[in-house]
Short mmCIF file of N, CA and C and ligand atoms in Angstrom, two decimals:
data_model
loop_
_atom_site.label_atom_id
_atom_site.label_comp_id
_atom_site.label_asym_id
_atom_site.label_seq_id
_atom_site.Cartn_x
_atom_site.Cartn_y
_atom_site.Cartn_z
N MET N 5 3.15 9.38 9.87
CA MET N 5 2.25 8.36 9.35
C MET N 5 3.04 7.36 8.50
N LYS N 6 2.66 6.10 8.61
CA LYS N 6 3.37 5.03 7.89
C LYS N 6 2.35 4.13 7.18
N ILE N 7 2.87 3.32 6.28
CA ILE N 7 2.04 2.35 5.59
C ILE N 7 2.06 1.03 6.36
N HIS N 8 0.88 0.53 6.66
CA HIS N 8 0.76 -0.78 7.28
C HIS N 8 0.03 -1.70 6.29
N LEU N 9 0.63 -2.82 6.00
CA LEU N 9 0.07 -3.74 5.02
C LEU N 9 -0.16 -5.11 5.66
N ASP N 10 -1.40 -5.60 5.52
CA ASP N 10 -1.74 -6.93 6.02
C ASP N 10 -1.65 -7.89 4.83
N THR N 11 -0.54 -8.60 4.75
CA THR N 11 -0.33 -9.48 3.60
C THR N 11 -1.28 -10.68 3.61
N GLU N 12 -1.89 -10.96 4.77
CA GLU N 12 -2.88 -12.04 4.82
C GLU N 12 -4.15 -11.65 4.06
N LYS N 13 -4.45 -10.36 4.04
CA LYS N 13 -5.65 -9.88 3.34
C LYS N 13 -5.38 -9.63 1.87
N CYS N 14 -4.15 -9.28 1.53
CA CYS N 14 -3.81 -8.92 0.16
C CYS N 14 -4.09 -10.08 -0.79
N GLN N 15 -4.84 -9.77 -1.86
CA GLN N 15 -5.16 -10.78 -2.88
C GLN N 15 -4.44 -10.52 -4.19
N GLY N 16 -3.55 -9.54 -4.16
CA GLY N 16 -2.71 -9.30 -5.32
C GLY N 16 -3.39 -8.66 -6.52
N HIS N 17 -4.41 -7.85 -6.26
CA HIS N 17 -5.09 -7.17 -7.36
C HIS N 17 -4.17 -6.17 -8.06
N GLY N 18 -3.21 -5.67 -7.33
CA GLY N 18 -2.22 -4.79 -7.94
C GLY N 18 -2.59 -3.33 -8.02
N ARG N 19 -3.70 -2.95 -7.45
CA ARG N 19 -4.09 -1.54 -7.55
C ARG N 19 -3.09 -0.64 -6.84
N CYS N 20 -2.59 -1.08 -5.70
CA CYS N 20 -1.67 -0.22 -4.94
C CYS N 20 -0.40 0.04 -5.72
N TYR N 21 0.22 -0.99 -6.27
CA TYR N 21 1.46 -0.74 -6.98
C TYR N 21 1.25 -0.17 -8.37
N SER N 22 0.02 -0.19 -8.88
CA SER N 22 -0.27 0.54 -10.11
C SER N 22 -0.46 2.03 -9.82
N LEU N 23 -1.14 2.33 -8.73
CA LEU N 23 -1.42 3.73 -8.38
C LEU N 23 -0.23 4.42 -7.74
N ALA N 24 0.55 3.69 -6.98
CA ALA N 24 1.67 4.28 -6.24
C ALA N 24 2.90 3.38 -6.32
N PRO N 25 3.50 3.29 -7.52
CA PRO N 25 4.62 2.37 -7.69
C PRO N 25 5.88 2.77 -6.92
N ASP N 26 5.93 4.02 -6.46
CA ASP N 26 7.08 4.43 -5.65
C ASP N 26 6.91 4.02 -4.20
N LEU N 27 5.72 3.60 -3.82
CA LEU N 27 5.46 3.18 -2.44
C LEU N 27 5.27 1.68 -2.30
N PHE N 28 4.79 1.04 -3.37
CA PHE N 28 4.47 -0.39 -3.31
C PHE N 28 5.13 -1.13 -4.47
N ASP N 29 5.51 -2.35 -4.20
CA ASP N 29 5.99 -3.27 -5.23
C ASP N 29 5.24 -4.58 -5.00
N CYS N 30 5.61 -5.62 -5.73
CA CYS N 30 4.95 -6.91 -5.50
C CYS N 30 6.00 -8.01 -5.51
N ASP N 31 5.66 -9.11 -4.85
CA ASP N 31 6.56 -10.26 -4.89
C ASP N 31 6.20 -11.14 -6.08
N ASP N 32 6.81 -12.29 -6.18
CA ASP N 32 6.62 -13.17 -7.34
C ASP N 32 5.19 -13.67 -7.48
N LEU N 33 4.43 -13.64 -6.38
CA LEU N 33 3.04 -14.12 -6.41
C LEU N 33 2.05 -12.98 -6.62
N GLY N 34 2.56 -11.76 -6.71
CA GLY N 34 1.68 -10.61 -6.90
C GLY N 34 1.25 -9.94 -5.61
N THR N 35 1.67 -10.51 -4.48
CA THR N 35 1.33 -9.91 -3.19
C THR N 35 2.09 -8.60 -3.02
N ALA N 36 1.40 -7.59 -2.50
CA ALA N 36 2.02 -6.28 -2.35
C ALA N 36 3.15 -6.31 -1.33
N VAL N 37 4.13 -5.46 -1.60
CA VAL N 37 5.27 -5.25 -0.70
C VAL N 37 5.41 -3.75 -0.52
N VAL N 38 5.57 -3.32 0.72
CA VAL N 38 5.75 -1.90 0.99
C VAL N 38 7.21 -1.53 0.73
N VAL N 39 7.40 -0.51 -0.10
CA VAL N 39 8.75 -0.04 -0.43
C VAL N 39 9.21 1.00 0.58
N VAL N 40 8.31 1.90 0.94
CA VAL N 40 8.65 2.97 1.89
C VAL N 40 8.07 2.59 3.25
N THR N 41 8.92 2.15 4.14
CA THR N 41 8.45 1.63 5.43
C THR N 41 8.50 2.68 6.54
N GLY N 42 9.16 3.80 6.28
CA GLY N 42 9.29 4.82 7.32
C GLY N 42 8.20 5.87 7.23
N GLU N 43 8.45 6.97 7.90
CA GLU N 43 7.50 8.09 7.90
C GLU N 43 7.32 8.64 6.48
N LEU N 44 6.06 8.95 6.14
CA LEU N 44 5.73 9.44 4.80
C LEU N 44 5.78 10.96 4.76
N ASN N 45 6.33 11.50 3.68
CA ASN N 45 6.20 12.94 3.49
C ASN N 45 4.81 13.24 2.91
N ASP N 46 4.50 14.51 2.72
CA ASP N 46 3.14 14.89 2.32
C ASP N 46 2.75 14.28 0.98
N GLU N 47 3.67 14.29 0.04
CA GLU N 47 3.38 13.74 -1.28
C GLU N 47 3.16 12.24 -1.20
N GLN N 48 4.01 11.56 -0.44
CA GLN N 48 3.86 10.11 -0.27
C GLN N 48 2.57 9.78 0.47
N LEU N 49 2.22 10.61 1.44
CA LEU N 49 1.01 10.36 2.21
C LEU N 49 -0.23 10.43 1.33
N ALA N 50 -0.27 11.39 0.43
CA ALA N 50 -1.41 11.51 -0.48
C ALA N 50 -1.54 10.27 -1.36
N LYS N 51 -0.42 9.79 -1.87
CA LYS N 51 -0.45 8.59 -2.72
C LYS N 51 -0.80 7.35 -1.90
N ALA N 52 -0.28 7.30 -0.68
CA ALA N 52 -0.57 6.14 0.18
C ALA N 52 -2.06 6.07 0.51
N LYS N 53 -2.67 7.24 0.74
CA LYS N 53 -4.10 7.26 1.03
C LYS N 53 -4.92 6.88 -0.19
N LEU N 54 -4.43 7.25 -1.36
CA LEU N 54 -5.10 6.84 -2.60
C LEU N 54 -5.08 5.31 -2.71
N ALA N 55 -3.94 4.73 -2.43
CA ALA N 55 -3.82 3.26 -2.47
C ALA N 55 -4.71 2.62 -1.40
N GLU N 56 -4.71 3.20 -0.22
CA GLU N 56 -5.54 2.68 0.87
C GLU N 56 -7.01 2.65 0.46
N GLY N 57 -7.45 3.73 -0.16
CA GLY N 57 -8.86 3.84 -0.55
C GLY N 57 -9.23 2.96 -1.72
N ASN N 58 -8.24 2.50 -2.46
CA ASN N 58 -8.51 1.67 -3.64
C ASN N 58 -8.20 0.20 -3.45
N CYS N 59 -7.76 -0.17 -2.27
CA CYS N 59 -7.50 -1.60 -2.01
C CYS N 59 -8.82 -2.30 -1.70
N PRO N 60 -9.26 -3.21 -2.56
CA PRO N 60 -10.56 -3.85 -2.35
C PRO N 60 -10.58 -4.80 -1.16
N GLU N 61 -9.42 -5.15 -0.65
CA GLU N 61 -9.34 -6.08 0.48
C GLU N 61 -9.11 -5.37 1.82
N PHE N 62 -9.03 -4.06 1.78
CA PHE N 62 -8.75 -3.27 3.00
C PHE N 62 -7.48 -3.75 3.69
N ALA N 63 -6.50 -4.09 2.85
CA ALA N 63 -5.23 -4.62 3.38
C ALA N 63 -4.26 -3.51 3.74
N ILE N 64 -4.54 -2.29 3.28
CA ILE N 64 -3.63 -1.17 3.52
C ILE N 64 -4.25 -0.23 4.53
N VAL N 65 -3.49 0.08 5.57
CA VAL N 65 -3.92 1.06 6.56
C VAL N 65 -2.80 2.06 6.74
N ILE N 66 -3.15 3.34 6.65
CA ILE N 66 -2.19 4.40 6.88
C ILE N 66 -2.40 4.92 8.30
N GLY N 67 -1.35 4.85 9.09
CA GLY N 67 -1.48 5.28 10.48
C GLY N 67 -0.14 5.40 11.13
N ASP N 68 -0.17 5.56 12.44
CA ASP N 68 1.08 5.74 13.20
C ASP N 68 1.81 4.42 13.37
S1 LIG R 28 -4.50 -3.17 -3.77
FE1 LIG R 28 -4.69 -4.31 -1.85
S2 LIG R 28 -5.19 -6.40 -2.44
FE2 LIG R 28 -4.37 -5.34 -4.23
S3 LIG R 28 -2.17 -5.80 -4.27
FE3 LIG R 28 -2.44 -3.87 -3.16
S4 LIG R 28 -2.63 -4.45 -0.99
FE4 LIG R 28 -2.96 -6.27 -2.22
#
């Protein structure tokens, strides 16, 4: 499972990089950037799903 981020949807609320700073960062405009682009381990997957569930723009999708 990997993190898929739609930067067109991201409004820079920052919830993802607040909840999972080891998985997400932000650019100068506050738009989210995925730090871990490869396969997620179990611990990363749990945090990624937390971020997915808390993104108000549905910009984060965890999948293959
Ligand atoms: S929580 Fe969603 S909208 Fe907010 S910065 Fe992260 S990806 Fe963007």
